[in-house]
Each structure stands twice: as C-alpha cells, then as structure tokens.
Amino acid sequence: MRAYLVSSIAVSCAAALALPLTLATPAAGADPGVAVPAAADPGVVANPAAAAPAAVPDTAVAGSTQSLPLEPLGPDRPRGRSFGAAESSAARGLGRRDVRPFSLLGVVWDDVRAPLHGTVEVRTRSAADGAWSDWQDVETHNDEHGADPGTAEGRSGALHGSTAPLWVGDSDGVEIRVSPERHEGVDAPLPSGLHLELVDPGPEPAEDAPATRVTRAAWTPRTAPAAPMNPEQSEAARVNADLAPLGADVIPALTRAQTLAELPASARTATTRAAAAKPYIGPRPKIITRKGWGADEKMREKGFVYTKTIKAVFVHHSATGNRYTCKQAPSVLRSIYRYHVKSSGWRDLGYNFAVDKCGNIYEGRAGGVSKPVMGAHTLGFNTNSMGIAVLGSYGSTSPPAAAVTAIARLTAWKLGLHGVNPKAKTYLTSGGGNLYKKGRKVKFNVIAGHRDGFATECPGGRLYNKLGTARSASAKYQGRR
C-alpha cells in the first residue's frame, strides 16, 4: 500500500476546496491568523434535497455553497469515460440530480494531508438550455497550495483536503463519480468524508458599475462608494487609501512618472535605500479592487497578515478551465474566494492577485496591493513572496498575450516598490514541501512558476514557457535594459 502514500508529482495548480466552515471574528487578543469555528453560515447549505430545489434566501453573504456527501455507487452507478467492466466497487459518487443553481464545483474531504489517489469525473446540466455536458475531469491534486505549516493560518486546524475547483457556468444539475486508483488488483483507499461542493458566486457587484467594466476598455473608477460601506469593507478599503478613494472599484493606472511622484508612503522606505540613485519602478497598472469584483468582506477573517518584503513572485494558473468570459471573471474569482474561506478554512483568498484572459488585474488577498501581504498560494514559500493566478488552465492552452503582459506590468510595479529586478535571482527559505525540506535555502528566478517550488504542473506548461517573456518585459517596464 506504500504506493498509495506517495502523491504523483504531476499535479496541477488550483484553488483548494474543503468541508464547509465559517470563520468567526477572533476574540480580543486572539491570533488573527487562526480560524475560529462559528455558528452555521446561512450561505452554506448541507445535504440539499434531490428534488427540484426551492430558492433559499441569503442576505448575509454573497453566493452560497451546496455540500452533498458522496455515496457508494450501486449497479446503476454513473459511468464516466475511464471506467469499464473492471471499475472499482469502492467508487463513490452521485447519479444525475437536480440542485440549486451553481457555477463552480469540486470535491472535498476531511484530512488536508490525505491525498486522493484516483479520478474524479463530473457532468453538469446547463441552466440555460437543459443540455448535459460531456464528462469532464476534475484535477485531484491540490495540496501544493495553502498556508505554510508554521504560520497561524496553517496551524488553525480548519483546513481540509480538496480537488481543484472546476468552473462550469450556470448549471442546475450534476452527476459525479470518484474512483480509486487500482494497482495489481488492489484499490487505493479513498479519503474519508468525501463531499461534492457546488458554489453559486452570487450576483454581480452594484448595478451602477458599467456592464463592460472588466473588458479591456477603460473602466472609470467611482470617486466615492455607491452606498455606505460596512466596517469590513472600510477595513479592506483603508489599506489602499493612498492609491484610490475609499470605495473605488479600481485603482487607476499611472504613468511611470506619476508612479514615482505618487509613491505610496508604505513603499518609500523599501525603495529609498535599494534604488536611491535610480528607482526602477514600473508604471502602476490599473487594478480592480475587491470592491470592484464583489468580494464579501464579511466572509474573510478580520485583520491582515504581512510578511517582511517581496523578494519573489510565483505565477499560477487557477486550473478552473477556460470556459469563462472576461465579463464572468469576477464571478470566477468570487467562487474561488468562497472555496478558500468557507470550504477550505483559509482566512481569505489565497492569491495576492488574479489576472483574467483579457489582461485585467484583480486585487486578491486583502491587506493593500502595495503592501507585502502574506498569501496562501505556494505551500512552503509564502514568506517574502506573492502569488499571481491567471484564471484558466494552461497546460495545453497557450495563455493570451494580454495575460502575460498583465503579469509583466504588475510585477514591474510591485517588485519595483521593493527594489527588486524582475530578471534577477533570489533566495527563499522553505517552510516545507515535496521538493525542499523545511529550512533549506532555495534559489529562484524572481519571477518563478509554482512548479519551481513544488512538484506540480502549475502554472501549466504553456504559461510556464512564457515566464521568460514576462521577466524581460517587466524589467523594461521598470526602465532596465
């Protein structure tokens, strides 16, 4: 059975899923990085009835999650593409059933350290025309993400195992099967507590924002919020107050000269000594704020966690598939956010930034886009780094040029704030992982791929091959040769 205890190194990058969990406001004096269980979340629905579902009011949080326990499959089990006469009797799944509307799905289980040695296939029914999709694979390996074990977030005890999430669009029916790997006639044990999670990202942000706000066309930021902000929204907005008005949908782009002139106070100390003679800082790109993409600030844990500086950038793909439009990107991001917090038990979205296929840049984990926010994107190397996720799957699909350019522009600005050359090398100390033991100093390209720090396919071969282009472009944006 030892073969089942070693995870395949051919794994893929994505946001993690887990059993439903609500994070409460920490008690006075509590460590803000520790997740604390609370009362049931009205946005999480456990074991919904299989009959045609009634709408469930949800005014507390944006979106909702349906969590369905997977069952042993009998003679009428659903048959996916890869299962035939020799299929395992240990398979788990669900036959076709009606569910409340959802747009993203994944499978979760109890133990975050227990790998799922097997295959997961799903098919979904379109809410628009009632047509069932073909069987689709769900990436089963996802343990290369998350908070470093030694951090408060990593020690919270709230984390659970998960597959990658899969974006399927507006759907109201689902069918799934999970089958274990078989070696010499013996099935690998499946993790306990397998559930299917179905996420509804909730409505789009305020109606007063133009419908084209996330296309490459200019998006004019509001100078004030459309409605009074709650305390959590104010907290998330204040950390960007030196870049944009409170409640703005976007942090506007600046020229390089404007960027240098309006260098935020939080970055002055970092850049003064490192680049006093000639500050190499790229022009600030337009960044869609958490307010702009509709983040429910009540869902995350209060407060922020920072690392000392930013020495490296890890590029990821979300592995959620490419079947989204740029107008849907905020919905994809809200879905991943809900997975990370409500399902995985993380304090917030794991990525520091996200980029869609049109090259739009989104603020990720809260704490301030110019600040060294501690993320949960590259297990073992979250300290002194940041993570950028390109929404989509780029193993066999080439990333759009706009997305690669967005990576270059974002890194030219953010690395410049910390006096770092995008074409340089740097050292990070491992917090533990499947490539480097805890405490080992590892040399990286400043702009690295997730696979450089963990045995994974992330960010997909096609995107990984574009990182050299991103490094060169980023350096040029900084004014380097």
CSV table of C-alpha atoms in Angstrom, one decimal:
chain,number,residue,atom,x,y,z
A,1,MET,CA,0.0,0.0,0.0
A,2,ARG,CA,3.0,2.3,0.1
A,3,ALA,CA,2.4,3.2,-3.5
A,4,TYR,CA,-0.7,5.0,-2.4
A,5,LEU,CA,1.1,7.1,0.2
A,6,VAL,CA,3.2,8.9,-2.4
A,7,SER,CA,1.4,11.6,-4.4
A,8,SER,CA,2.1,11.9,-8.1
A,9,ILE,CA,4.4,14.8,-8.9
A,10,ALA,CA,2.3,15.5,-12.0
A,11,VAL,CA,-0.1,17.7,-10.1
A,12,SER,CA,-1.9,20.8,-11.1
A,13,CYS,CA,-2.4,24.3,-9.6
A,14,ALA,CA,-5.7,25.4,-8.4
A,15,ALA,CA,-7.7,26.9,-5.5
A,16,ALA,CA,-8.4,24.4,-2.7
A,17,LEU,CA,-11.8,23.1,-1.5
A,18,ALA,CA,-12.9,21.7,1.8
A,19,LEU,CA,-15.8,21.0,4.1
A,20,PRO,CA,-18.0,23.9,4.9
A,21,LEU,CA,-16.6,26.1,7.7
A,22,THR,CA,-17.4,29.5,8.9
A,23,LEU,CA,-14.8,31.8,10.4
A,24,ALA,CA,-15.8,33.9,13.3
A,25,THR,CA,-14.4,37.1,14.4
A,26,PRO,CA,-11.4,36.3,16.7
A,27,ALA,CA,-11.8,37.1,20.4
A,28,ALA,CA,-9.9,40.1,21.7
A,29,GLY,CA,-6.2,39.3,21.8
A,30,ALA,CA,-6.7,36.2,19.6
A,31,ASP,CA,-4.1,35.5,16.9
A,32,PRO,CA,-5.7,36.9,13.7
A,33,GLY,CA,-4.2,34.1,11.7
A,34,VAL,CA,-6.1,31.4,13.5
A,35,ALA,CA,-9.5,30.3,12.1
A,36,VAL,CA,-12.2,30.0,14.7
A,37,PRO,CA,-15.4,27.9,14.0
A,38,ALA,CA,-18.6,29.8,14.5
A,39,ALA,CA,-22.3,29.3,14.0
A,40,ALA,CA,-23.6,27.8,10.8
A,41,ASP,CA,-23.2,30.1,7.7
A,42,PRO,CA,-26.5,30.9,6.1
A,43,GLY,CA,-24.7,30.8,2.7
A,44,VAL,CA,-23.6,27.1,3.2
A,45,VAL,CA,-26.3,24.6,2.5
A,46,ALA,CA,-25.6,21.0,3.6
A,47,ASN,CA,-27.2,18.0,2.1
A,48,PRO,CA,-29.9,19.7,-0.1
A,49,ALA,CA,-32.9,17.7,-1.2
A,50,ALA,CA,-32.5,16.0,-4.5
A,51,ALA,CA,-35.9,17.2,-5.7
A,52,ALA,CA,-36.3,20.4,-7.6
A,53,PRO,CA,-34.9,22.9,-5.2
A,54,ALA,CA,-36.6,26.0,-3.8
A,55,ALA,CA,-34.7,29.3,-3.7
A,56,VAL,CA,-33.0,29.8,-0.3
A,57,PRO,CA,-32.8,33.5,0.8
A,58,ASP,CA,-29.3,34.5,1.6
A,59,THR,CA,-28.8,38.1,2.7
A,60,ALA,CA,-25.8,37.6,5.0
A,61,VAL,CA,-23.2,36.7,2.3
A,62,ALA,CA,-22.8,36.9,-1.4
A,63,GLY,CA,-23.4,33.5,-3.0
A,64,SER,CA,-23.9,30.1,-1.4
A,65,THR,CA,-22.5,26.6,-1.2
A,66,GLN,CA,-24.3,23.3,-1.5
A,67,SER,CA,-22.4,20.4,0.1
A,68,LEU,CA,-23.5,16.9,-0.9
A,69,PRO,CA,-22.0,13.7,0.6
A,70,LEU,CA,-20.8,11.2,-1.9
A,71,GLU,CA,-22.3,7.7,-1.8
A,72,PRO,CA,-21.2,4.2,-2.6
A,73,LEU,CA,-22.2,3.6,-6.2
A,74,GLY,CA,-24.5,0.6,-6.9
A,75,PRO,CA,-25.4,-1.2,-10.1
A,76,ASP,CA,-26.9,1.9,-11.6
A,77,ARG,CA,-23.7,3.9,-11.0
A,78,PRO,CA,-22.9,6.7,-13.4
A,79,ARG,CA,-20.2,5.6,-15.9
A,80,GLY,CA,-17.6,8.1,-16.9
A,81,ARG,CA,-15.1,8.0,-19.7
A,82,SER,CA,-12.4,6.0,-18.0
A,83,PHE,CA,-14.4,3.3,-16.2
A,84,GLY,CA,-15.3,-0.1,-17.7
A,85,ALA,CA,-16.1,-3.6,-16.6
A,86,ALA,CA,-13.2,-3.6,-14.1
A,87,GLU,CA,-14.3,-0.5,-12.3
A,88,SER,CA,-13.9,-0.5,-8.5
A,89,SER,CA,-16.7,-1.3,-6.1
A,90,ALA,CA,-15.1,1.3,-3.8
A,91,ALA,CA,-16.2,4.1,-6.2
A,92,ARG,CA,-18.2,7.0,-4.7
A,93,GLY,CA,-20.5,9.4,-6.4
A,94,LEU,CA,-23.9,10.7,-7.2
A,95,GLY,CA,-26.3,9.9,-10.0
A,96,ARG,CA,-28.0,12.7,-12.0
A,97,ARG,CA,-29.9,15.0,-9.8
A,98,ASP,CA,-31.4,18.5,-9.7
A,99,VAL,CA,-29.7,21.0,-7.5
A,100,ARG,CA,-29.9,24.7,-6.8
A,101,PRO,CA,-28.1,26.9,-9.4
A,102,PHE,CA,-24.3,26.9,-9.2
A,103,SER,CA,-21.3,27.7,-11.4
A,104,LEU,CA,-18.3,26.0,-9.9
A,105,LEU,CA,-17.7,22.7,-8.3
A,106,GLY,CA,-15.1,20.5,-6.6
A,107,VAL,CA,-14.7,17.5,-4.2
A,108,VAL,CA,-13.5,17.9,-0.6
A,109,TRP,CA,-12.7,15.5,2.3
A,110,ASP,CA,-11.7,15.6,5.9
A,111,ASP,CA,-7.9,15.4,6.1
A,112,VAL,CA,-5.9,18.1,4.3
A,113,ARG,CA,-2.9,15.8,4.3
A,114,ALA,CA,-4.7,12.8,2.8
A,115,PRO,CA,-4.2,12.6,-1.0
A,116,LEU,CA,-6.9,11.4,-3.3
A,117,HIS,CA,-5.4,8.7,-5.4
A,118,GLY,CA,-8.0,8.3,-8.0
A,119,THR,CA,-10.0,10.0,-10.7
A,120,VAL,CA,-12.9,12.4,-10.5
A,121,GLU,CA,-15.3,13.0,-13.4
A,122,VAL,CA,-18.4,15.2,-13.5
A,123,ARG,CA,-21.1,16.2,-15.9
A,124,THR,CA,-23.4,19.1,-15.4
A,125,ARG,CA,-26.7,20.4,-16.8
A,126,SER,CA,-26.9,23.9,-18.3
A,127,ALA,CA,-29.4,26.1,-16.6
A,128,ALA,CA,-29.9,27.9,-19.9
A,129,ASP,CA,-31.0,25.1,-22.2
A,130,GLY,CA,-31.1,22.0,-20.0
A,131,ALA,CA,-28.4,20.2,-22.0
A,132,TRP,CA,-26.0,17.9,-20.2
A,133,SER,CA,-22.3,18.4,-20.7
A,134,ASP,CA,-19.8,15.7,-21.6
A,135,TRP,CA,-17.9,14.1,-18.8
A,136,GLN,CA,-15.1,16.4,-17.5
A,137,ASP,CA,-12.1,15.7,-15.4
A,138,VAL,CA,-11.5,17.4,-12.1
A,139,GLU,CA,-7.9,17.8,-11.1
A,140,THR,CA,-7.5,15.7,-7.9
A,141,HIS,CA,-4.2,17.1,-6.6
A,142,ASN,CA,-4.3,20.4,-4.8
A,143,ASP,CA,-2.1,20.0,-1.7
A,144,GLU,CA,0.6,22.3,-3.1
A,145,HIS,CA,-1.5,25.3,-2.1
A,146,GLY,CA,-2.3,26.8,1.3
A,147,ALA,CA,-0.7,28.5,4.3
A,148,ASP,CA,2.8,27.4,5.4
A,149,PRO,CA,2.5,24.8,8.2
A,150,GLY,CA,4.4,27.1,10.7
A,151,THR,CA,2.0,30.0,10.4
A,152,ALA,CA,-1.1,30.7,12.4
A,153,GLU,CA,-3.2,30.2,9.4
A,154,GLY,CA,-1.5,26.8,8.7
A,155,ARG,CA,-1.9,25.8,12.4
A,156,SER,CA,-5.6,26.7,12.6
A,157,GLY,CA,-6.8,23.1,12.3
A,158,ALA,CA,-9.5,24.3,9.9
A,159,LEU,CA,-8.0,23.0,6.7
A,160,HIS,CA,-9.4,20.1,4.6
A,161,GLY,CA,-8.4,18.2,1.6
A,162,SER,CA,-9.7,19.1,-1.9
A,163,THR,CA,-9.6,18.7,-5.6
A,164,ALA,CA,-9.1,21.7,-7.8
A,165,PRO,CA,-12.3,23.6,-8.5
A,166,LEU,CA,-13.9,23.5,-11.9
A,167,TRP,CA,-15.8,26.4,-13.5
A,168,VAL,CA,-18.9,25.0,-15.4
A,169,GLY,CA,-21.0,28.1,-15.7
A,170,ASP,CA,-24.7,28.4,-14.8
A,171,SER,CA,-25.9,24.9,-14.0
A,172,ASP,CA,-28.8,23.3,-12.1
A,173,GLY,CA,-28.0,19.6,-12.4
A,174,VAL,CA,-25.0,17.4,-11.6
A,175,GLU,CA,-23.6,13.8,-11.9
A,176,ILE,CA,-20.3,12.7,-10.4
A,177,ARG,CA,-18.2,9.7,-9.8
A,178,VAL,CA,-14.9,9.3,-7.9
A,179,SER,CA,-13.0,6.0,-8.5
A,180,PRO,CA,-9.8,5.0,-6.7
A,181,GLU,CA,-6.6,4.0,-8.5
A,182,ARG,CA,-6.0,0.3,-8.7
A,183,HIS,CA,-2.6,-1.4,-8.6
A,184,GLU,CA,-2.3,-5.2,-9.1
A,185,GLY,CA,-6.0,-5.6,-8.3
A,186,VAL,CA,-5.9,-3.5,-5.1
A,187,ASP,CA,-7.8,-0.3,-4.7
A,188,ALA,CA,-6.1,2.8,-3.1
A,189,PRO,CA,-8.2,3.9,-0.1
A,190,LEU,CA,-10.2,7.0,-0.8
A,191,PRO,CA,-10.1,9.8,1.8
A,192,SER,CA,-12.9,9.9,4.3
A,193,GLY,CA,-15.7,12.4,4.3
A,194,LEU,CA,-15.9,12.9,0.5
A,195,HIS,CA,-18.4,15.7,-0.4
A,196,LEU,CA,-19.3,17.4,-3.6
A,197,GLU,CA,-19.3,21.2,-3.2
A,198,LEU,CA,-21.4,23.3,-5.6
A,199,VAL,CA,-20.7,27.1,-5.5
A,200,ASP,CA,-23.0,29.9,-6.6
A,201,PRO,CA,-20.9,33.0,-6.8
A,202,GLY,CA,-23.8,35.3,-6.1
A,203,PRO,CA,-24.9,38.4,-8.0
A,204,GLU,CA,-22.6,40.9,-9.7
A,205,PRO,CA,-21.4,44.0,-7.9
A,206,ALA,CA,-23.5,47.1,-7.7
A,207,GLU,CA,-25.7,47.9,-10.7
A,208,ASP,CA,-24.3,51.3,-11.1
A,209,ALA,CA,-21.0,49.9,-12.4
A,210,PRO,CA,-21.0,49.7,-16.2
A,211,ALA,CA,-21.5,46.2,-17.6
A,212,THR,CA,-18.3,46.4,-19.6
A,213,ARG,CA,-16.2,47.2,-16.5
A,214,VAL,CA,-13.9,44.1,-16.8
A,215,THR,CA,-13.2,44.3,-20.5
A,216,ARG,CA,-10.0,45.9,-21.8
A,217,ALA,CA,-11.9,49.1,-22.4
A,218,ALA,CA,-11.3,51.8,-19.8
A,219,TRP,CA,-13.3,51.5,-16.6
A,220,THR,CA,-13.8,54.9,-14.9
A,221,PRO,CA,-13.5,54.5,-11.1
A,222,ARG,CA,-16.0,56.0,-8.8
A,223,THR,CA,-14.8,58.8,-6.6
A,224,ALA,CA,-16.9,57.6,-3.7
A,225,PRO,CA,-18.8,54.4,-2.8
A,226,ALA,CA,-22.3,53.9,-4.2
A,227,ALA,CA,-23.6,53.1,-0.7
A,228,PRO,CA,-22.3,53.4,2.8
A,229,MET,CA,-19.6,50.7,3.5
A,230,ASN,CA,-19.8,48.3,6.3
A,231,PRO,CA,-16.9,48.0,8.8
A,232,GLU,CA,-15.3,45.1,6.9
A,233,GLN,CA,-15.5,46.9,3.6
A,234,SER,CA,-14.0,50.0,5.2
A,235,GLU,CA,-11.2,48.0,6.7
A,236,ALA,CA,-10.3,46.5,3.3
A,237,ALA,CA,-10.5,49.9,1.5
A,238,ARG,CA,-8.5,51.9,4.0
A,239,VAL,CA,-5.3,49.9,3.3
A,240,ASN,CA,-5.5,51.2,-0.3
A,241,ALA,CA,-6.4,54.8,0.7
A,242,ASP,CA,-3.1,56.2,-0.6
A,243,LEU,CA,-3.8,54.8,-4.0
A,244,ALA,CA,-7.6,55.4,-4.6
A,245,PRO,CA,-10.6,56.9,-2.9
A,246,LEU,CA,-12.4,54.8,-0.3
A,247,GLY,CA,-14.9,52.6,-2.1
A,248,ALA,CA,-13.4,52.9,-5.5
A,249,ASP,CA,-14.0,50.0,-7.9
A,250,VAL,CA,-10.5,50.4,-9.4
A,251,ILE,CA,-7.1,51.7,-8.5
A,252,PRO,CA,-6.3,53.7,-11.6
A,253,ALA,CA,-3.3,53.2,-13.8
A,254,LEU,CA,-0.5,55.8,-13.7
A,255,THR,CA,2.4,56.6,-16.0
A,256,ARG,CA,5.9,55.8,-14.7
A,257,ALA,CA,6.5,59.5,-13.9
A,258,GLN,CA,3.2,59.7,-12.0
A,259,THR,CA,4.0,56.4,-10.2
A,260,LEU,CA,7.3,57.8,-8.9
A,261,ALA,CA,5.7,61.1,-7.9
A,262,GLU,CA,2.8,59.4,-6.1
A,263,LEU,CA,4.9,56.6,-4.5
A,264,PRO,CA,2.8,55.4,-1.5
A,265,ALA,CA,4.2,56.1,1.9
A,266,SER,CA,4.2,52.4,2.7
A,267,ALA,CA,6.7,51.8,-0.1
A,268,ARG,CA,9.0,54.7,0.4
A,269,THR,CA,11.2,53.0,3.0
A,270,ALA,CA,11.5,49.8,0.9
A,271,THR,CA,12.6,51.7,-2.2
A,272,THR,CA,14.7,54.6,-0.9
A,273,ARG,CA,17.8,52.6,0.0
A,274,ALA,CA,17.5,49.9,-2.6
A,275,ALA,CA,17.1,52.3,-5.6
A,276,ALA,CA,18.1,55.7,-4.3
A,277,ALA,CA,20.3,56.6,-7.3
A,278,LYS,CA,17.7,55.5,-9.9
A,279,PRO,CA,14.4,54.0,-8.8
A,280,TYR,CA,13.5,51.1,-11.1
A,281,ILE,CA,9.7,51.1,-10.7
A,282,GLY,CA,7.3,50.3,-13.5
A,283,PRO,CA,4.2,52.3,-14.1
A,284,ARG,CA,1.3,51.3,-11.8
A,285,PRO,CA,-1.2,49.2,-13.8
A,286,LYS,CA,-5.0,49.5,-13.3
A,287,ILE,CA,-6.1,47.1,-10.6
A,288,ILE,CA,-9.7,46.1,-10.0
A,289,THR,CA,-10.3,46.3,-6.2
A,290,ARG,CA,-12.0,43.7,-4.1
A,291,LYS,CA,-14.9,46.1,-4.0
A,292,GLY,CA,-14.9,46.1,-7.8
A,293,TRP,CA,-15.1,42.3,-8.2
A,294,GLY,CA,-17.7,41.9,-5.4
A,295,ALA,CA,-15.7,40.4,-2.5
A,296,ASP,CA,-17.9,39.9,0.5
A,297,GLU,CA,-15.6,41.3,3.2
A,298,LYS,CA,-17.7,39.8,6.0
A,299,MET,CA,-16.7,36.3,4.7
A,300,ARG,CA,-12.9,36.6,5.4
A,301,GLU,CA,-11.2,36.8,8.8
A,302,LYS,CA,-10.7,40.3,10.2
A,303,GLY,CA,-7.3,41.9,10.1
A,304,PHE,CA,-4.4,41.3,7.8
A,305,VAL,CA,-1.1,39.3,8.0
A,306,TYR,CA,2.0,40.7,6.4
A,307,THR,CA,5.4,39.3,5.6
A,308,LYS,CA,8.6,41.5,5.7
A,309,THR,CA,9.1,42.2,2.0
A,310,ILE,CA,8.5,40.8,-1.5
A,311,LYS,CA,11.6,39.1,-3.0
A,312,ALA,CA,9.8,36.8,-5.5
A,313,VAL,CA,6.6,36.2,-7.4
A,314,PHE,CA,5.1,32.8,-8.0
A,315,VAL,CA,2.9,32.6,-11.1
A,316,HIS,CA,0.0,30.1,-11.0
A,317,HIS,CA,-3.0,29.1,-13.1
A,318,SER,CA,-6.3,28.6,-11.3
A,319,ALA,CA,-6.9,25.3,-13.2
A,320,THR,CA,-10.6,26.1,-13.2
A,321,GLY,CA,-10.8,25.7,-17.0
A,322,ASN,CA,-11.1,28.2,-19.8
A,323,ARG,CA,-14.8,28.2,-20.3
A,324,TYR,CA,-15.4,31.7,-18.9
A,325,THR,CA,-15.7,35.1,-20.5
A,326,CYS,CA,-13.9,38.1,-19.2
A,327,LYS,CA,-17.3,39.5,-18.0
A,328,GLN,CA,-17.6,36.4,-15.9
A,329,ALA,CA,-14.1,36.7,-14.4
A,330,PRO,CA,-15.4,38.4,-11.2
A,331,SER,CA,-17.8,35.5,-10.7
A,332,VAL,CA,-15.0,33.0,-11.1
A,333,LEU,CA,-13.0,35.0,-8.5
A,334,ARG,CA,-15.8,35.2,-6.1
A,335,SER,CA,-16.3,31.4,-6.4
A,336,ILE,CA,-12.6,30.7,-5.7
A,337,TYR,CA,-12.7,33.2,-2.7
A,338,ARG,CA,-15.7,31.3,-1.3
A,339,TYR,CA,-13.9,28.0,-1.7
A,340,HIS,CA,-10.9,29.2,0.1
A,341,VAL,CA,-12.7,30.7,3.0
A,342,LYS,CA,-15.9,28.8,3.5
A,343,SER,CA,-14.8,25.4,2.3
A,344,SER,CA,-11.0,25.3,2.9
A,345,GLY,CA,-10.9,27.3,6.2
A,346,TRP,CA,-8.4,29.8,5.0
A,347,ARG,CA,-8.5,33.3,6.4
A,348,ASP,CA,-9.0,34.9,2.9
A,349,LEU,CA,-8.4,34.3,-0.8
A,350,GLY,CA,-5.1,32.6,-1.2
A,351,TYR,CA,-3.7,34.5,-4.2
A,352,ASN,CA,-2.4,38.1,-3.8
A,353,PHE,CA,-3.6,39.0,-7.3
A,354,ALA,CA,-5.5,37.4,-10.2
A,355,VAL,CA,-5.3,38.1,-13.9
A,356,ASP,CA,-8.0,37.1,-16.4
A,357,LYS,CA,-7.6,36.1,-20.1
A,358,CYS,CA,-8.2,39.8,-21.2
A,359,GLY,CA,-5.4,41.0,-19.1
A,360,ASN,CA,-7.4,42.6,-16.3
A,361,ILE,CA,-5.7,42.6,-12.9
A,362,TYR,CA,-7.6,42.0,-9.7
A,363,GLU,CA,-6.7,42.6,-6.1
A,364,GLY,CA,-6.6,39.3,-4.3
A,365,ARG,CA,-6.0,38.7,-0.6
A,366,ALA,CA,-6.9,41.8,1.4
A,367,GLY,CA,-4.3,44.0,3.1
A,368,GLY,CA,-3.3,46.5,0.5
A,369,VAL,CA,-2.0,46.0,-3.1
A,370,SER,CA,1.2,47.9,-2.4
A,371,LYS,CA,2.0,46.1,0.8
A,372,PRO,CA,3.7,42.7,1.5
A,373,VAL,CA,0.6,40.7,2.3
A,374,MET,CA,1.2,37.1,3.4
A,375,GLY,CA,-0.7,34.8,0.9
A,376,ALA,CA,-1.5,31.1,0.9
A,377,HIS,CA,-0.5,30.3,-2.7
A,378,THR,CA,2.7,28.3,-2.7
A,379,LEU,CA,3.0,25.9,0.2
A,380,GLY,CA,6.4,26.3,1.8
A,381,PHE,CA,7.2,29.6,0.1
A,382,ASN,CA,4.6,32.2,1.1
A,383,THR,CA,7.0,34.2,3.2
A,384,ASN,CA,8.6,37.2,1.4
A,385,SER,CA,6.7,36.3,-1.9
A,386,MET,CA,3.5,37.0,-3.6
A,387,GLY,CA,1.2,34.9,-5.8
A,388,ILE,CA,-0.4,35.8,-9.1
A,389,ALA,CA,-3.1,33.4,-10.5
A,390,VAL,CA,-4.0,33.6,-14.2
A,391,LEU,CA,-7.7,32.4,-14.3
A,392,GLY,CA,-7.9,29.4,-16.5
A,393,SER,CA,-5.9,26.2,-17.3
A,394,TYR,CA,-2.7,26.5,-19.4
A,395,GLY,CA,-1.3,23.0,-19.7
A,396,SER,CA,-2.3,22.5,-23.3
A,397,THR,CA,-3.8,26.0,-24.0
A,398,SER,CA,-1.5,29.0,-24.6
A,399,PRO,CA,-2.1,32.0,-22.3
A,400,PRO,CA,-3.3,35.1,-24.2
A,401,ALA,CA,-0.7,37.7,-24.8
A,402,ALA,CA,-2.8,40.2,-22.7
A,403,ALA,CA,-2.4,38.0,-19.6
A,404,VAL,CA,1.3,37.7,-20.0
A,405,THR,CA,1.6,41.4,-20.4
A,406,ALA,CA,-0.5,41.9,-17.3
A,407,ILE,CA,1.9,39.8,-15.3
A,408,ALA,CA,4.8,41.9,-16.6
A,409,ARG,CA,3.2,45.2,-15.8
A,410,LEU,CA,2.0,44.1,-12.3
A,411,THR,CA,5.4,42.7,-11.4
A,412,ALA,CA,7.3,45.7,-12.7
A,413,TRP,CA,5.4,47.9,-10.4
A,414,LYS,CA,5.1,45.6,-7.3
A,415,LEU,CA,8.7,44.4,-7.4
A,416,GLY,CA,9.9,47.9,-8.1
A,417,LEU,CA,8.3,49.0,-4.8
A,418,HIS,CA,10.7,46.6,-3.1
A,419,GLY,CA,13.7,47.4,-5.2
A,420,VAL,CA,13.8,44.0,-7.0
A,421,ASN,CA,14.9,43.3,-10.5
A,422,PRO,CA,12.4,41.0,-12.3
A,423,LYS,CA,15.3,39.3,-14.2
A,424,ALA,CA,17.4,38.6,-11.1
A,425,LYS,CA,17.7,35.5,-8.9
A,426,THR,CA,16.8,35.4,-5.2
A,427,TYR,CA,16.8,33.1,-2.2
A,428,LEU,CA,13.8,32.0,-0.2
A,429,THR,CA,13.8,29.6,2.8
A,430,SER,CA,11.5,26.7,2.5
A,431,GLY,CA,8.8,26.2,5.1
A,432,GLY,CA,8.4,22.5,4.0
A,433,GLY,CA,7.1,20.8,0.8
A,434,ASN,CA,7.6,17.9,-1.5
A,435,LEU,CA,10.7,19.4,-3.2
A,436,TYR,CA,12.6,21.2,-0.5
A,437,LYS,CA,12.8,20.3,3.2
A,438,LYS,CA,11.9,22.9,5.8
A,439,GLY,CA,14.7,25.3,6.4
A,440,ARG,CA,16.5,24.8,3.1
A,441,LYS,CA,17.5,28.0,1.3
A,442,VAL,CA,16.4,27.7,-2.4
A,443,LYS,CA,17.5,29.8,-5.3
A,444,PHE,CA,14.7,31.0,-7.6
A,445,ASN,CA,14.1,33.3,-10.5
A,446,VAL,CA,12.5,36.4,-9.1
A,447,ILE,CA,9.5,35.7,-11.3
A,448,ALA,CA,9.1,31.9,-10.9
A,449,GLY,CA,6.4,29.4,-11.6
A,450,HIS,CA,4.6,27.4,-8.9
A,451,ARG,CA,6.4,24.3,-10.1
A,452,ASP,CA,9.8,25.8,-9.2
A,453,GLY,CA,8.9,25.5,-5.5
A,454,PHE,CA,6.7,22.4,-5.5
A,455,ALA,CA,6.3,19.3,-7.6
A,456,THR,CA,3.3,20.3,-9.7
A,457,GLU,CA,2.3,21.0,-13.2
A,458,CYS,CA,1.3,24.5,-12.2
A,459,PRO,CA,1.1,27.1,-13.8
A,460,GLY,CA,0.7,24.7,-16.8
A,461,GLY,CA,3.5,24.1,-19.4
A,462,ARG,CA,2.2,26.7,-21.9
A,463,LEU,CA,2.1,29.5,-19.2
A,464,TYR,CA,5.4,28.4,-17.6
A,465,ASN,CA,7.1,28.8,-21.0
A,466,LYS,CA,6.0,32.4,-21.2
A,467,LEU,CA,7.7,33.5,-17.9
A,468,GLY,CA,10.9,34.4,-19.6
A,469,THR,CA,9.0,36.8,-21.8
A,470,ALA,CA,7.3,38.2,-18.7
A,471,ARG,CA,10.6,38.7,-16.9
A,472,SER,CA,12.1,40.6,-19.8
A,473,ALA,CA,9.0,42.8,-20.3
A,474,SER,CA,8.8,43.5,-16.6
A,475,ALA,CA,12.4,44.7,-16.5
A,476,LYS,CA,11.8,47.0,-19.4
A,477,TYR,CA,8.7,48.5,-17.8
A,478,GLN,CA,11.0,49.3,-14.8
A,479,GLY,CA,13.4,51.2,-17.1
A,480,ARG,CA,16.1,48.5,-17.1
A,481,ARG,CA,17.9,47.3,-20.2
